[in-house]
XYZ file of C-alpha atoms in Angstrom:
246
model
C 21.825 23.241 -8.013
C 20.750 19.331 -6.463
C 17.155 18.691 -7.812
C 14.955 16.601 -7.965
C 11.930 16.856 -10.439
C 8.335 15.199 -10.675
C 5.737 15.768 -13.454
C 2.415 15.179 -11.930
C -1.440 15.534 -13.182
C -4.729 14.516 -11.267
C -4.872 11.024 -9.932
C -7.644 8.327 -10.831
C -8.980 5.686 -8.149
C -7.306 2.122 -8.424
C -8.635 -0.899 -6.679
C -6.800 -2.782 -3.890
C -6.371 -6.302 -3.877
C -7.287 -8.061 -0.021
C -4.439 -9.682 1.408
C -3.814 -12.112 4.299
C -0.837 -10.253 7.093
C -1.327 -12.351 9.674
C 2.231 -14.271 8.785
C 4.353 -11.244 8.495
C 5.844 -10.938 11.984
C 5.948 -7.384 12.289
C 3.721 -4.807 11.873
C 3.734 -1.170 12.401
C 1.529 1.590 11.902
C 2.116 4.504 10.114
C 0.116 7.999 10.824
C 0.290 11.339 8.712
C -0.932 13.870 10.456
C 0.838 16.868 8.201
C -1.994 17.033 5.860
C -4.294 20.218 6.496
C -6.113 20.713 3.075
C -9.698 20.099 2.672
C -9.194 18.213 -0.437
C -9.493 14.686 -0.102
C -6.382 13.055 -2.336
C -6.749 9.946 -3.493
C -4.355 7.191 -4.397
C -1.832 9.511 -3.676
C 1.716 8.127 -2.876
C 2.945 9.166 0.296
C 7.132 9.262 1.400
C 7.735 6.453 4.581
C 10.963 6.749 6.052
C 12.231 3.521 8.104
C 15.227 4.188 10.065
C 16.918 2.730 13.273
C 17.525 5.657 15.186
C 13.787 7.401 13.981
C 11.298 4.141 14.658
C 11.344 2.841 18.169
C 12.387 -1.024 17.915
C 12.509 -0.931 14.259
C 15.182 -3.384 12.931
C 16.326 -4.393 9.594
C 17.498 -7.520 10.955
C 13.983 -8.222 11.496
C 13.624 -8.338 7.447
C 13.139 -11.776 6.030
C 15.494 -10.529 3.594
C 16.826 -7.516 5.424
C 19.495 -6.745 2.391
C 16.499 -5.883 -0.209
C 12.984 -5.583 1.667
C 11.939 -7.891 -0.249
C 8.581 -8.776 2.309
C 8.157 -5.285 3.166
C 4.580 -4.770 2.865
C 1.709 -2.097 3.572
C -2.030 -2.057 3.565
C -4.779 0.452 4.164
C -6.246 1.080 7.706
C -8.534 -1.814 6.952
C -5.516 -4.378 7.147
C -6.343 -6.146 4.424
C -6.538 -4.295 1.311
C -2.720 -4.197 0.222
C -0.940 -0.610 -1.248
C 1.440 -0.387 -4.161
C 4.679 0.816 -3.021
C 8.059 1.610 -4.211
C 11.533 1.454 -2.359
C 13.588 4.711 -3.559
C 16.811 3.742 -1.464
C 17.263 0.908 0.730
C 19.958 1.431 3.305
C 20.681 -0.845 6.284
C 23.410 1.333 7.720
C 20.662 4.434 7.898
C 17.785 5.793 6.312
C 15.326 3.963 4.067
C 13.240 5.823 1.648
C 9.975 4.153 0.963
C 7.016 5.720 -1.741
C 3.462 4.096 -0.681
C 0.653 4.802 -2.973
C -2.041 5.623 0.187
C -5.963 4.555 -1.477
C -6.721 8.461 0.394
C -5.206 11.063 2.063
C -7.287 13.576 3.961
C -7.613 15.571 7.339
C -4.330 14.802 9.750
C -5.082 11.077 10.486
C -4.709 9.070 7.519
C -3.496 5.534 8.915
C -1.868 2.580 6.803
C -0.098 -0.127 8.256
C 3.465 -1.813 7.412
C 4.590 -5.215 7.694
C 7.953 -7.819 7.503
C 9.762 -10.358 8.463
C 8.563 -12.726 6.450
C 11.069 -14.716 4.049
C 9.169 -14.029 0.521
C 9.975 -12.176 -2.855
C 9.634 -8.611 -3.562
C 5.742 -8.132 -5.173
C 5.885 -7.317 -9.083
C 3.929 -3.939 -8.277
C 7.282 -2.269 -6.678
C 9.371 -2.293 -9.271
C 6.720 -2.431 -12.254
C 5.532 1.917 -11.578
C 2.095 0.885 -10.076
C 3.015 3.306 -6.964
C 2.639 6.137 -9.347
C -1.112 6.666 -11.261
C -0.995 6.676 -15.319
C -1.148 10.362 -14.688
C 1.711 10.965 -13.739
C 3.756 11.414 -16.854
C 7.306 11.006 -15.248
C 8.642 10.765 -11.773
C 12.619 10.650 -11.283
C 13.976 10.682 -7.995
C 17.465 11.014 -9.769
C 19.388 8.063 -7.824
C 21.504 5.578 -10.510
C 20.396 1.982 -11.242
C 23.078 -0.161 -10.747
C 21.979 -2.734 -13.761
C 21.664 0.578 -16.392
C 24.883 2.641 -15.650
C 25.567 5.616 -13.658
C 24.142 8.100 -16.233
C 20.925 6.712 -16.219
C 17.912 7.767 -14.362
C 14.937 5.409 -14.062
C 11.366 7.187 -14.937
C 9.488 5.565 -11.855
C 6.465 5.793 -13.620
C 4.514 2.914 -16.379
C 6.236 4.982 -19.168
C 9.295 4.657 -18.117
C 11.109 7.303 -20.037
C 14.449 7.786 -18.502
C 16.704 10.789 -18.438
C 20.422 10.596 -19.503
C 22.958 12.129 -17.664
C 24.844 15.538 -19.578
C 26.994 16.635 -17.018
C 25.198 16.928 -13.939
C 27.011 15.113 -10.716
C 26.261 13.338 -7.868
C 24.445 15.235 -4.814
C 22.430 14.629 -1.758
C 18.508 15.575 -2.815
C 15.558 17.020 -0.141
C 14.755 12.924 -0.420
C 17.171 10.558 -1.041
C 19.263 11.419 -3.915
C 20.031 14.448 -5.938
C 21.678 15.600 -8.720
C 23.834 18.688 -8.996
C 23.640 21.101 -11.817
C 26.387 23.333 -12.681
C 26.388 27.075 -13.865
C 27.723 28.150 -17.034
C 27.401 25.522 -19.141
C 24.711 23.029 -20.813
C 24.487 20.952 -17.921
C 21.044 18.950 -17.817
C 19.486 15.535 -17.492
C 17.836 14.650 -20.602
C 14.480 12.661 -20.670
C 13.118 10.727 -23.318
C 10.766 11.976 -26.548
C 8.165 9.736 -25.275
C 4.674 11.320 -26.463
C 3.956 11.027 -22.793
C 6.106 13.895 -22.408
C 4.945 16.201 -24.761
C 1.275 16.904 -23.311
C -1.373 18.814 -25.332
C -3.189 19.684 -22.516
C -1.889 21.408 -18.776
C 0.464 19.879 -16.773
C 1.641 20.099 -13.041
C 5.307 20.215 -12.691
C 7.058 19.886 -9.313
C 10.763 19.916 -8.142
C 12.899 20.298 -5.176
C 15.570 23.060 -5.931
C 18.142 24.143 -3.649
C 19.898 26.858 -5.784
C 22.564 28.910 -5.573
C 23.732 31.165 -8.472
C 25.345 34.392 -9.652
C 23.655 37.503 -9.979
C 21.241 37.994 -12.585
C 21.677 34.606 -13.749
C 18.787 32.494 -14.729
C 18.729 28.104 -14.248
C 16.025 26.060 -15.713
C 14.843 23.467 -13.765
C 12.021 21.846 -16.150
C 11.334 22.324 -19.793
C 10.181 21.603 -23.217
C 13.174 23.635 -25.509
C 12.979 23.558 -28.801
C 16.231 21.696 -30.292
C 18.129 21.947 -26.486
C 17.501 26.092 -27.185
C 16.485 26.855 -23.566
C 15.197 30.295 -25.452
C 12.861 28.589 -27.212
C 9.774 26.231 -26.273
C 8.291 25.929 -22.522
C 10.070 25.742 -19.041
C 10.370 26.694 -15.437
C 13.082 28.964 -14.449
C 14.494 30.211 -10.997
C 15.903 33.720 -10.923
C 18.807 34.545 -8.235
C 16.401 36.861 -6.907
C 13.757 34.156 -5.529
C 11.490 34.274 -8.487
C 10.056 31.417 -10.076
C 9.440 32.145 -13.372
C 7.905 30.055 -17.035
């Protein structure tokens, strides 16, 4: 089973800072048009793919510092007022994986812009969890960090409380990376006992699941056991059958 798993609560507005573009030598924009809900969503990061073969003239030699993104950069439709953003997986030979915090997302023509090529550093705000609002309580996308170890998985979020690896191996996820899960056994990703984690109040939990499993056999995919007892405490489950079930 390769997941990937996402706890997630209402978002609160954040304020923009203005910034100056007109330096960065390229400049794209960027359109979502799959949004059909009435609900306006605000501050709501959005997935930006940047690819070669996708984006029409897009090249990362184009990059100030093509090896990082480092000046990658994105703003509202405005053009000035600048969006927190976070690079999942930067890959020069293919597909980039890019998390932009859009200020609102409603109707099927939400519009931000992106910009580079400009030689500058990478901003504090993609690395530091601003992409992701304080109510989120944990986001992993479940790739390693090179500077923690391979059984590691960074918490994307302000909390950072990361998950540690017990037995799960290395598979291709819905976005980027994935983890796989094996049946039979206590195979998991552990997160931390951050109090962040343990909410007194309702929660929204979201994962991408591609599973495959025996009959009659149950696999959690998000939970609160009691002690590692997946009998005990509060989770999500997937049944063979198609069921979702908590």
């Amino acid at each position: 089973m390769a997941l990937a798993a996402m706890l997630a609560a209402l978002l609160v507005p954040a304020t923009a800072p203005a910034a100056d573009f007109s330096t960065w030598a390229k400049k794209m924009p960027i359109t979502f048009s799959g949004y059909t809900k009435p609900e306006t969503l605000t501050n709501f990061p959005l997935l930006v793919t940047l690819s070669t073969n996708a984006i029409s003239g897009f090249q990362y030699t184009d990059f100030g510092s093509p090896a990082d993104g480092a000046d990658l950069r994105f703003a509202a439709s405005n053009e000035t007022d600048e969006l927190n953003y976070e690079i999942d997986t930067w890959n020069t030979n293919g597909v980039s994986c890019v998390w932009v915090q859009a200020p609102s997302l409603a109707g099927t023509n939400t519009r931000i812009l992106a910009y580079w090529g400009k030689v500058t550093n990478a901003p504090a705000y993609s690395t530091n969890g601003a992409t992701w609002s304080s109510r989120f309580m944990g986001v992993w996308h479940l790739g390693t960090n090179v500077s923690l170890g391979t059984n590691v998985f960074v918490d994307s979020t302000p909390y950072r409380s990361y998950g540690t690896n017990q037995g799960s191996t290395n598979a291709v996820g819905y976005v980027a990376s994935g983890r796989g899960v094996g049946q039979g056994g206590n195979y998991r990703i552990d997160m931390s006992t951050a109090t962040n984690l343990m909410p007194a109040s309702a929660v929204t939990v979201s994962a991408w699941v591609k599973y495959v499993g025996a009959p009659g056999q149950y696999n959690g995919i998000a939970g609160w056991p009691d002690a590692h007892n997946w009998t005990k405490g509060t989770g999500l489950w997937f049944h063979n059958a198609g069921a979702a079930k908590f």
